[in-house]
mmCIF file of C-alpha atoms in Angstrom:
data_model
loop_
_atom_site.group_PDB
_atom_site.id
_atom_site.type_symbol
_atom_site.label_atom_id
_atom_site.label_comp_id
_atom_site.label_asym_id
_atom_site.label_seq_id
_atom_site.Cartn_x
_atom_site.Cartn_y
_atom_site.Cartn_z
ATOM 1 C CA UNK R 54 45.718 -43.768 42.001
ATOM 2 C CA UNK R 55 47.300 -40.260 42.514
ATOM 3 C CA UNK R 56 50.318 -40.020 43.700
ATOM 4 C CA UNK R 57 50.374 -36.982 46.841
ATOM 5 C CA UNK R 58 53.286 -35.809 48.387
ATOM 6 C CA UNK R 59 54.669 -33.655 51.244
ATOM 7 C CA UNK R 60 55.940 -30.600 50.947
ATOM 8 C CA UNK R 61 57.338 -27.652 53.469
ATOM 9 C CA UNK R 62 57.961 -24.446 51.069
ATOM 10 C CA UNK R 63 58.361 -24.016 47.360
ATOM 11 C CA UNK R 64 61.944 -25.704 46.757
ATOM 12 C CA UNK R 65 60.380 -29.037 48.091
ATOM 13 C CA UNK R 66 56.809 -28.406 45.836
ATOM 14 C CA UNK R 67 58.965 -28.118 42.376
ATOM 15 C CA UNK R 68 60.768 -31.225 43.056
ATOM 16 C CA UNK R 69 58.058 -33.163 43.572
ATOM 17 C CA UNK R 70 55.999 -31.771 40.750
ATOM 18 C CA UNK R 71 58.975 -32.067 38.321
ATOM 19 C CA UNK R 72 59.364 -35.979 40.016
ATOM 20 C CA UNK R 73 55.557 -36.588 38.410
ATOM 21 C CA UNK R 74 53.122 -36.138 41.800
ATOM 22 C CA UNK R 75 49.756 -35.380 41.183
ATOM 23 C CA UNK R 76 49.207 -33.630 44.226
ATOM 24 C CA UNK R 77 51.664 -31.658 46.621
ATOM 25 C CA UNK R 78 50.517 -31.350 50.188
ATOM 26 C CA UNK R 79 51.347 -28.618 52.359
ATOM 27 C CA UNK R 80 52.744 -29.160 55.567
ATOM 28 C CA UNK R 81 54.928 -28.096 58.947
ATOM 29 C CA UNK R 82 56.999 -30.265 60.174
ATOM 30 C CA UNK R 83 58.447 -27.648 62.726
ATOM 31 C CA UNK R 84 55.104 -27.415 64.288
ATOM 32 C CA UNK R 85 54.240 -31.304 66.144
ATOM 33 C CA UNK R 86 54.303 -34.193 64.093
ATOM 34 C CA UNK R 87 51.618 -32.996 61.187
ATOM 35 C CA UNK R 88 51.489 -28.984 61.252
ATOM 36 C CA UNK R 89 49.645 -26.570 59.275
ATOM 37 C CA UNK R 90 52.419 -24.296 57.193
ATOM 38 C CA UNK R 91 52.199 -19.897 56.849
ATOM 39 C CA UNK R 92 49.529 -18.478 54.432
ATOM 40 C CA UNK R 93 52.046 -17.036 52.387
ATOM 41 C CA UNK R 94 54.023 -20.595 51.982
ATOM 42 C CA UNK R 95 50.618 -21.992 50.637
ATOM 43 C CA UNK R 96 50.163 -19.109 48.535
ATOM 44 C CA UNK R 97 53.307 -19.535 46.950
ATOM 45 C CA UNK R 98 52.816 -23.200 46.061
ATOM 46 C CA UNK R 99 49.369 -22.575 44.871
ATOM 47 C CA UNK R 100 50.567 -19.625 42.647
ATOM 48 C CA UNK R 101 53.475 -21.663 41.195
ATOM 49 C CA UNK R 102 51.710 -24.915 39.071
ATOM 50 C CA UNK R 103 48.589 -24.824 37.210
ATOM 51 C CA UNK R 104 45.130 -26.348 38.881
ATOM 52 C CA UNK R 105 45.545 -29.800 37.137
ATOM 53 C CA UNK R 106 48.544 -29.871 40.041
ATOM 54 C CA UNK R 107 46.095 -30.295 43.329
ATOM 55 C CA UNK R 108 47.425 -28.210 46.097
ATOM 56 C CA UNK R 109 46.203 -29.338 49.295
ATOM 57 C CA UNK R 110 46.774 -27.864 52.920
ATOM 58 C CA UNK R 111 46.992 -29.878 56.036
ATOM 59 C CA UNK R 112 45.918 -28.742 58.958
ATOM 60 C CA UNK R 113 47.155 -31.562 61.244
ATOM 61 C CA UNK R 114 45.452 -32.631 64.684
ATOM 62 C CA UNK R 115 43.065 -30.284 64.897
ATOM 63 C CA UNK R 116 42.213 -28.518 68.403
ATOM 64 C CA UNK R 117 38.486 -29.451 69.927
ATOM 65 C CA UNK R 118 37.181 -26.020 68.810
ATOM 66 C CA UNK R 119 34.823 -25.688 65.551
ATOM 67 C CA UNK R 120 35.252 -22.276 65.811
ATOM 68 C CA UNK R 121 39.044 -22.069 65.489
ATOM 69 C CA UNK R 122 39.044 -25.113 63.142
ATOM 70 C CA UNK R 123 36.379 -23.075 60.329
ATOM 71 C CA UNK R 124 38.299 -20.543 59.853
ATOM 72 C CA UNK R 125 41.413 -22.362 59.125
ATOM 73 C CA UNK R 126 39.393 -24.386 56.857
ATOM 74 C CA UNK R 127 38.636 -20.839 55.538
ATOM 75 C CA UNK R 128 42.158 -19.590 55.311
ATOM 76 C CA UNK R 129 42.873 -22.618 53.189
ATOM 77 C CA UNK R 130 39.853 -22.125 50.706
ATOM 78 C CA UNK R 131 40.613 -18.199 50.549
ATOM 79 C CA UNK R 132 43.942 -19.596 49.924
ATOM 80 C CA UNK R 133 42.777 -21.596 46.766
ATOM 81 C CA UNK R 134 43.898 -25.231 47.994
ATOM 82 C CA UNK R 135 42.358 -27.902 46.132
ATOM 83 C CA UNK R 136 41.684 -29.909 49.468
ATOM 84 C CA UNK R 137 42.167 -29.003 53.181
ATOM 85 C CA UNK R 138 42.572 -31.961 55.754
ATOM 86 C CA UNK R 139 41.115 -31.741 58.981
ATOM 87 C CA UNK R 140 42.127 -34.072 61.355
ATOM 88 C CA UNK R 141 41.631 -35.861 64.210
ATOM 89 C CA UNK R 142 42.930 -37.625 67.413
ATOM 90 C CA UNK R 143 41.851 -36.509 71.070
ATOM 91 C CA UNK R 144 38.796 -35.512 69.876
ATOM 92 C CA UNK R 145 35.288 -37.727 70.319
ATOM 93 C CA UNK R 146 32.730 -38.342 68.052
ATOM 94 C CA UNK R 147 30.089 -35.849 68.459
ATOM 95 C CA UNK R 148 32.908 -33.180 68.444
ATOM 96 C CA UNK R 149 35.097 -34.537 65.318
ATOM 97 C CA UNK R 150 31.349 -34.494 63.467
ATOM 98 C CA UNK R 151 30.407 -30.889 64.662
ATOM 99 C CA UNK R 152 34.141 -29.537 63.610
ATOM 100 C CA UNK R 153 33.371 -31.223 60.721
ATOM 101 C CA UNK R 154 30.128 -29.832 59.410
ATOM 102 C CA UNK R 155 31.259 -25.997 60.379
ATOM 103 C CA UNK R 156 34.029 -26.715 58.038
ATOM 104 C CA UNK R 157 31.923 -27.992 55.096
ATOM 105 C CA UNK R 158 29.958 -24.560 55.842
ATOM 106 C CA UNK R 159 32.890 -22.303 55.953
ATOM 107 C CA UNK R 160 33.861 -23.540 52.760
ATOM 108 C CA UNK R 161 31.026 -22.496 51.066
ATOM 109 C CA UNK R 162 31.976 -20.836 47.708
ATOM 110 C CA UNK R 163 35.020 -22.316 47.381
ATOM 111 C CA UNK R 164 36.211 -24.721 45.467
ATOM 112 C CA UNK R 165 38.079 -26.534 48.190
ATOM 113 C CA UNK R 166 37.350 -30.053 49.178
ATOM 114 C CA UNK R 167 37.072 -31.057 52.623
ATOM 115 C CA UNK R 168 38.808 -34.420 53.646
ATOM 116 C CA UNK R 169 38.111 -35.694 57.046
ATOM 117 C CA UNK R 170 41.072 -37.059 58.400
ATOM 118 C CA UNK R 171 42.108 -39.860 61.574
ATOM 119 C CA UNK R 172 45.352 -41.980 62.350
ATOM 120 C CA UNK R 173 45.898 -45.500 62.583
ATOM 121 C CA UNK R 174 47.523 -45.580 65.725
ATOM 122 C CA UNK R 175 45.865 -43.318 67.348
ATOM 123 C CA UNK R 176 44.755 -45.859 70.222
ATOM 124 C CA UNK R 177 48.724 -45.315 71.141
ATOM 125 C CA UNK R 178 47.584 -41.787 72.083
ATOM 126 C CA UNK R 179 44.456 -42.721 73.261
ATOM 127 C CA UNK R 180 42.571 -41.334 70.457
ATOM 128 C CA UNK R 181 39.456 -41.553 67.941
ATOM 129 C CA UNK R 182 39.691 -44.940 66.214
ATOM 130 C CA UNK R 183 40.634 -44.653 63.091
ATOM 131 C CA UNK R 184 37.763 -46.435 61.231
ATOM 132 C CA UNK R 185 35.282 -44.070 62.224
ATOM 133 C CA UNK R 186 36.849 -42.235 59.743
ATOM 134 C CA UNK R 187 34.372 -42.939 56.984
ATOM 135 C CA UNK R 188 31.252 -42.573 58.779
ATOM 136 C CA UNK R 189 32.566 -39.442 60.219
ATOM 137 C CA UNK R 190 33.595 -38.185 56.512
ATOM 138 C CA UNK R 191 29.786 -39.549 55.349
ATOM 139 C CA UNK R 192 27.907 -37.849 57.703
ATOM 140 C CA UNK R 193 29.617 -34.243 57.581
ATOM 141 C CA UNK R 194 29.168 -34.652 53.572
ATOM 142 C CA UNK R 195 32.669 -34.368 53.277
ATOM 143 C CA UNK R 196 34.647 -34.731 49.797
ATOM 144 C CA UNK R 197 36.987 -37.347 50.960
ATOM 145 C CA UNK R 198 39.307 -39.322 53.772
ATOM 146 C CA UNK R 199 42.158 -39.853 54.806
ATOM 147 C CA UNK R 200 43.731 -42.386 57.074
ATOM 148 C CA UNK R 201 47.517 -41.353 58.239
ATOM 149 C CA UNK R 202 49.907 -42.257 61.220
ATOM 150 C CA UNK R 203 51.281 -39.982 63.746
ATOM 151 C CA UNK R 204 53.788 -42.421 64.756
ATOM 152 C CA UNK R 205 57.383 -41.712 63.156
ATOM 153 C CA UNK R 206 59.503 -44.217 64.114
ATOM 154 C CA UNK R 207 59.700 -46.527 61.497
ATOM 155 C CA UNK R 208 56.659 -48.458 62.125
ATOM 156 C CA UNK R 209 54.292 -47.600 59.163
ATOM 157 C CA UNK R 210 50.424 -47.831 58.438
ATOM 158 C CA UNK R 211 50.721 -51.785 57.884
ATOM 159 C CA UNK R 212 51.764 -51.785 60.911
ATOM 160 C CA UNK R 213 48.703 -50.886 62.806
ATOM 161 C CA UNK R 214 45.802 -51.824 60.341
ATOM 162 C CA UNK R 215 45.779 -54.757 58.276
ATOM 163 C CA UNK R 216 45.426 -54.625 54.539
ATOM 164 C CA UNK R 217 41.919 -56.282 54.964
ATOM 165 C CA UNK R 218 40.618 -53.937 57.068
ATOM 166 C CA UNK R 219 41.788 -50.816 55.032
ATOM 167 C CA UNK R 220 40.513 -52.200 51.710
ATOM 168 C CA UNK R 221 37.126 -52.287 53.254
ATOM 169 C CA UNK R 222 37.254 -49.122 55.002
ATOM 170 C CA UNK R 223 38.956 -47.628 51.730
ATOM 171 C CA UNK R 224 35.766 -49.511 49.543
ATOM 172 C CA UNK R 225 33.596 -48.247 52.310
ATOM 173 C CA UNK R 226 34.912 -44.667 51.251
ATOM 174 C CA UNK R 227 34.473 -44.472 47.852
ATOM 175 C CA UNK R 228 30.815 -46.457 48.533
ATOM 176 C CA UNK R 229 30.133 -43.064 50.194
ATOM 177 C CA UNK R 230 31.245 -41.568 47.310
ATOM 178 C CA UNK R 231 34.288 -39.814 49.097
ATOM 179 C CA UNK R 232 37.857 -39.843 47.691
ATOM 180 C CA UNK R 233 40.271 -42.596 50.000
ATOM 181 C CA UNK R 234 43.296 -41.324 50.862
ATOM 182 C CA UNK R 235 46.511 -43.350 52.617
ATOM 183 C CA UNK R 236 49.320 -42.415 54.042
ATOM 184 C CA UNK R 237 51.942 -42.908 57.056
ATOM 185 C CA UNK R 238 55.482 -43.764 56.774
ATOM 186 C CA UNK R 239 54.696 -45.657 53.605
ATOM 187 C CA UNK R 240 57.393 -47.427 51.330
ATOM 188 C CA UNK R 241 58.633 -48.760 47.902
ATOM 189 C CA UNK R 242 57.944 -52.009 49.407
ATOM 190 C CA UNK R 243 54.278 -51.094 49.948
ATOM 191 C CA UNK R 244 53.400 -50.516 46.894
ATOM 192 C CA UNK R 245 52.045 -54.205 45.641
ATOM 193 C CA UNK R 246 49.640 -54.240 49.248
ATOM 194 C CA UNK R 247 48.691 -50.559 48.450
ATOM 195 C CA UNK R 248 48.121 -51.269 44.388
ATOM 196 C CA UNK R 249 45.865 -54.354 46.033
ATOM 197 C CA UNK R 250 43.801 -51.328 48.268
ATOM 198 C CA UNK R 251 43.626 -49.359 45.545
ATOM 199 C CA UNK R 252 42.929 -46.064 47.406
ATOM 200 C CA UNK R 253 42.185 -43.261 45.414
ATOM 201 C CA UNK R 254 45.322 -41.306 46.977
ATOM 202 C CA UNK R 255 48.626 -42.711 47.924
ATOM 203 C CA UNK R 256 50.637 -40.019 50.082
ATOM 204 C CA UNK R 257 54.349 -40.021 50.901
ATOM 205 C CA UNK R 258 56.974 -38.021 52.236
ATOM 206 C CA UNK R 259 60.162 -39.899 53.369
ATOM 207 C CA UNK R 260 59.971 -42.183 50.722
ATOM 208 C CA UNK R 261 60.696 -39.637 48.356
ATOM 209 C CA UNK R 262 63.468 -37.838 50.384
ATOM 210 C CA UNK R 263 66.969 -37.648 50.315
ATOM 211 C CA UNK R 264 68.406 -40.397 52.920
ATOM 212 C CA UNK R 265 65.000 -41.692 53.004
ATOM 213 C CA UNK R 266 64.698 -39.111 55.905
ATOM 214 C CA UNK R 267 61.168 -37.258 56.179
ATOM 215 C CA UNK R 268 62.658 -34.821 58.521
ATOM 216 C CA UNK R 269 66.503 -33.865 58.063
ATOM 217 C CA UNK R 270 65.943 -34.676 54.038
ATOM 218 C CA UNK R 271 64.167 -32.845 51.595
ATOM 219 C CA UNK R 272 62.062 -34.257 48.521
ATOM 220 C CA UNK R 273 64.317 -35.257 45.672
ATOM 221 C CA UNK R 274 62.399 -35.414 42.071
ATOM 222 C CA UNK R 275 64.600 -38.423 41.437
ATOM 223 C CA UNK R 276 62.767 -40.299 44.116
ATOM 224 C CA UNK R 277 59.410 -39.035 43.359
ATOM 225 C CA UNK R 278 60.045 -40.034 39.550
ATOM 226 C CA UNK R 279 61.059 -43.729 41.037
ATOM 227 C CA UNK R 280 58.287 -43.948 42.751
ATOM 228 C CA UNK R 281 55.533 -43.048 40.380
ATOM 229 C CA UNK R 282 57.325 -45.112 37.697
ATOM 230 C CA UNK R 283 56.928 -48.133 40.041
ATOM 231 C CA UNK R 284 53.580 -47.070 40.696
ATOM 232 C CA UNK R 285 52.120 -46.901 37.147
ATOM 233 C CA UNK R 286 53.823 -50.445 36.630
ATOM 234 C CA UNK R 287 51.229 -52.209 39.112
ATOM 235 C CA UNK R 288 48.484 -49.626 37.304
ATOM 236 C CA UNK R 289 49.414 -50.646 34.299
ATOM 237 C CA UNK R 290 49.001 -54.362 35.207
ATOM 238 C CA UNK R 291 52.829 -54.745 34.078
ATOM 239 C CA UNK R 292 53.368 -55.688 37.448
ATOM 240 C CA UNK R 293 50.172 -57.982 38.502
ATOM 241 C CA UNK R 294 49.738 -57.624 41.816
ATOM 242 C CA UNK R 295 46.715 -59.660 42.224
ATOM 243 C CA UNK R 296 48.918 -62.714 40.510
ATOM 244 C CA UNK R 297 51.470 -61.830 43.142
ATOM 245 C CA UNK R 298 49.379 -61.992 45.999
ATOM 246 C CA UNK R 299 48.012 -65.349 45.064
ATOM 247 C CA UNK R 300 51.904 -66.983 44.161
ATOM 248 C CA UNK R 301 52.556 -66.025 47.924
ATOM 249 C CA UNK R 302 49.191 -67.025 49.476
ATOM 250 C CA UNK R 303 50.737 -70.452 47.640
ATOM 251 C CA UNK R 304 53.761 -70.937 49.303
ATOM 252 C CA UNK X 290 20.013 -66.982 25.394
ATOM 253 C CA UNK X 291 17.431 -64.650 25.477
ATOM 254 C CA UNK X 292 17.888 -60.909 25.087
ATOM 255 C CA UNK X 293 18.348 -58.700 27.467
ATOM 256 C CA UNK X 294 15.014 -56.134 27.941
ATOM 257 C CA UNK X 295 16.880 -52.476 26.854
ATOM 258 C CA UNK X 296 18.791 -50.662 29.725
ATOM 259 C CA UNK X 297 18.190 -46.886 30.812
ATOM 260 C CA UNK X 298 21.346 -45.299 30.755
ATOM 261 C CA UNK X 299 21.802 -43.108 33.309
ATOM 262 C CA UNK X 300 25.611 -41.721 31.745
ATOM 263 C CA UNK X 301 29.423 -42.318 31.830
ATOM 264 C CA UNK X 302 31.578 -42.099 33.861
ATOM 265 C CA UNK X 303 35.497 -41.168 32.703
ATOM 266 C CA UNK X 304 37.769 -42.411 35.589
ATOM 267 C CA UNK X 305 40.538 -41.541 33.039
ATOM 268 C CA UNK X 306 40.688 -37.868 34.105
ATOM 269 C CA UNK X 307 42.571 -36.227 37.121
ATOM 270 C CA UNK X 308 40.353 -36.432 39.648
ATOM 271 C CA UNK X 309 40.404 -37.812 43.097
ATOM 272 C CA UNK X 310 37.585 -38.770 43.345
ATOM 273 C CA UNK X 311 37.714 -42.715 41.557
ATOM 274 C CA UNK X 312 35.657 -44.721 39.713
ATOM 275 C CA UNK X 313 33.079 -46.487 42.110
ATOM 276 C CA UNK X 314 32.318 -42.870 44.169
ATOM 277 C CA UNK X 315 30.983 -41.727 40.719
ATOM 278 C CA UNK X 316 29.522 -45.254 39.471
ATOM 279 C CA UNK X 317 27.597 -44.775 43.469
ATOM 280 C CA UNK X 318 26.429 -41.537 42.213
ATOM 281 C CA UNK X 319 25.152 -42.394 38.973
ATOM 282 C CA UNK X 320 23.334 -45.804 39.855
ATOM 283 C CA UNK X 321 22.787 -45.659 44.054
ATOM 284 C CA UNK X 322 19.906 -44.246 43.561
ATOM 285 C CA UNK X 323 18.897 -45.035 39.845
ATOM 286 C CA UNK X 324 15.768 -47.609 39.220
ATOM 287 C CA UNK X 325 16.784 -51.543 38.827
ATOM 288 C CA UNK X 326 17.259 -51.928 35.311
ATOM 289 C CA UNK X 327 19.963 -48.885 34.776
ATOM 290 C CA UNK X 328 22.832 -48.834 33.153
ATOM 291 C CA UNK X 329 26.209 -46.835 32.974
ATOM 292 C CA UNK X 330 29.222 -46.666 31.213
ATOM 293 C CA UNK X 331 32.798 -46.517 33.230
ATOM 294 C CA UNK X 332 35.877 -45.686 31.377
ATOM 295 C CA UNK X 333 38.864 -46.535 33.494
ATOM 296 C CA UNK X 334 43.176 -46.145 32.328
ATOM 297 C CA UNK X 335 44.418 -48.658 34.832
ATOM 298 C CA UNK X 336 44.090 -52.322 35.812
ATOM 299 C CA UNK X 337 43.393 -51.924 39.398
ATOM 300 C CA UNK X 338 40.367 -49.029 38.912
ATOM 301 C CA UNK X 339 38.754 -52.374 36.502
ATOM 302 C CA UNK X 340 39.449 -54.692 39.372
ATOM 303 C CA UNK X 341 37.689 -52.072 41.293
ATOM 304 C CA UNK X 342 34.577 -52.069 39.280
ATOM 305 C CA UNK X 343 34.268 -55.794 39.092
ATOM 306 C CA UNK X 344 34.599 -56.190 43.172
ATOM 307 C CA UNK X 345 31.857 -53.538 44.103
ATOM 308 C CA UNK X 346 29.459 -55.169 40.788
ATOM 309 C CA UNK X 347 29.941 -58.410 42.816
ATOM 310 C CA UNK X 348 29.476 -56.778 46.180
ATOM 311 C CA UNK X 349 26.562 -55.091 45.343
ATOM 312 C CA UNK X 350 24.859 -57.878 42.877
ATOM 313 C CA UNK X 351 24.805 -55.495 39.778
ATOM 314 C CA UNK X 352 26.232 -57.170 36.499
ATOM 315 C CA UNK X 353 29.082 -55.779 34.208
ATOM 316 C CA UNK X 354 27.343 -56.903 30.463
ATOM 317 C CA UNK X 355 30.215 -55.742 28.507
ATOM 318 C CA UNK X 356 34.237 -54.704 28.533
ATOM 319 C CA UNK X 357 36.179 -53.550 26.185
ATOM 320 C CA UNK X 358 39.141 -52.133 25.492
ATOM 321 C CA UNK X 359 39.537 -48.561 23.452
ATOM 322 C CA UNK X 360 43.247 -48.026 22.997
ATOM 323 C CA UNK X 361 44.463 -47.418 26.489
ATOM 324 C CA UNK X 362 41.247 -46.900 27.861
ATOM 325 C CA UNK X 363 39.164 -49.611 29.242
ATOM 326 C CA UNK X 364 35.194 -49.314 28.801
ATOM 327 C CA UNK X 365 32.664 -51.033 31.281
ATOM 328 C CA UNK X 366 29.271 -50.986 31.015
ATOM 329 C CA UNK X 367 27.533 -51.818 33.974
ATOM 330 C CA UNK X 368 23.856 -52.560 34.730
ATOM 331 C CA UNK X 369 22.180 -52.668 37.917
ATOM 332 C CA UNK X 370 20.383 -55.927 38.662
ATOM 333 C CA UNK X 371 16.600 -55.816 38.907
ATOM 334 C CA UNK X 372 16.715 -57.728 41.325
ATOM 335 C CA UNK X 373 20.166 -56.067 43.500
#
């Protein structure tokens, strides 16, 4: 499991990469809930670590035009990002799929993986469900997917699927031979359900910030460190999750 | 007991490296399409990537015939049923 986090310029990248992430992800939080960030923000990340630290670029919500959407796809492969999310909530089907495939085309040449993205509570917004996720991701050949929330106010990805459906969507995933990514609001606390999942990716941001805030705080390498410690115990089997899980399913 | 016919193996697979895409989405690509009767080899760092490999042999009726561990490094070979 690979630990992803957040980032919104340089300053925040180094931190996390010094904290032990595998992969920073490039965002805007000044633009909605899940923006993309500036070219030359990207660029600086990208130029600043070596390629065995995956930069990826997040587009966010993505507007109902495959036009607009390939050529940020583009931008981000031209930009050298290891993985560009593309993502989706008042969109349908048929449209998230063509998006989609005009993606995978523009980012031919590069060596940028596409990740097909959708929210967990995006039935709050009146949006694509998020477990068409994976056949959505299957069918536009994508390289991976990610589930994420848009919801920030404390309520986190638990909160809207259960752990038994997002083990089988996440199985479902790497079935398809796609990497499984989750993220939304996630926690310290999460860590023996998420261990359980065993998604390929595990993405944070205000878990790793100072005062726990994903907004007002910025990413402190202390917190990353803490985190990926904790994480490699329940890899590591020194915490057994699976032994854990059955102790409470006992009580 | 009696032994096993020989097994085609169709290659490894090294979940150990740094790559995002896991264990079972390159175990899918090696043996999804492969002939009954196929083998591969997995070689997995953590616990939870081996739980992984056990749950989708049992999900998808194929057999794990041997495990062992190489220093930190867990090797699975897997085979898949002739009759999954």
């Amino acid at each position: 499991m690979m630990l992803m986090v957040s980032v919104q310029d340089l300053r925040e990248a180094e931190q996390a990469v010094r904290g032990g992430a595998d992969i920073v992800d490039v965002k805007n939080l000044k633009e909605t809930i899940v923006g993309s960030n500036f070219p030359p923000v990207i660029k600086e990340v990208r130029n600043a670590f070596p390629r065995n630290i995956h930069v990826s670029v997040t587009l966010g919500a993505v507007p109902n035009q495959a036009g607009t959407v390939a050529l940020a796809v583009y931008g981000a492969g031209a930009l050298g990002a290891t993985s560009v999310k593309v993502g989706f909530v008042n969109t349908d089907y048929d449209t998230a799929l063509r998006i989609l495939k005009e993606s995978r085309k523009a980012l031919e040449g590069f060596d940028t993986k596409l990740i097909a993205a959708t929210f967990a509570d995006s039935h709050l917004y009146g949006g694509l469900p998020a477990e068409h996720v994976v056949a959505l991701g299957a069918e536009s050949k994508s390289d991976g997917i990610l589930i994420d929330t848009l919801t920030k106010d404390g309520r986190n990805l638990f909160d809207f699927v259960p752990e038994k459906k997002l083990g089988e969507l996440v199985s479902a995933a790497k079935e398809n031979r796609m990497s499984a990514a989750l993220s939304g609001s996630l926690r310290l606390e999460n860590l023996n359900t998420l261990a359980r999942i065993n998604p390929d990716i595990v993405g944070v941001r205000g878990a790793v910030c100072t005062n726990g805030d994903r907004e007002s705080g910025h990413v402190a390498a202390e917190a990353v460190a803490r985190l990926k410690s904790e994480l490699q115990k329940r890899m590591s089997g020194e915490i057994d999750v699976y032994a854990l899980a059955k102790g409470a399913a006992a009580v | 007991m009696s032994e096993s016919p020989p097994h085609n193996l169709a290659g490894t697979i090294d979940a150990t490296s740094h790559n995002c895409k896991g264990v079972i989405a390159g175990l899918e690509a090696l043996l999804g399409d492969a002939p009954p009767g196929t083998s591969a080899v997995a070689l997995v760092g953590d616990v939870l990537s081996r739980h992984d490999v056990h749950a989708w042999c049992d999900r998808r009726g194929y057999r794990v015939t041997l495990e062992e561990r190489r220093g930190n490094v867990i090797a699975l070979t897997i085979v898949k049923s002739r009759d999954s």
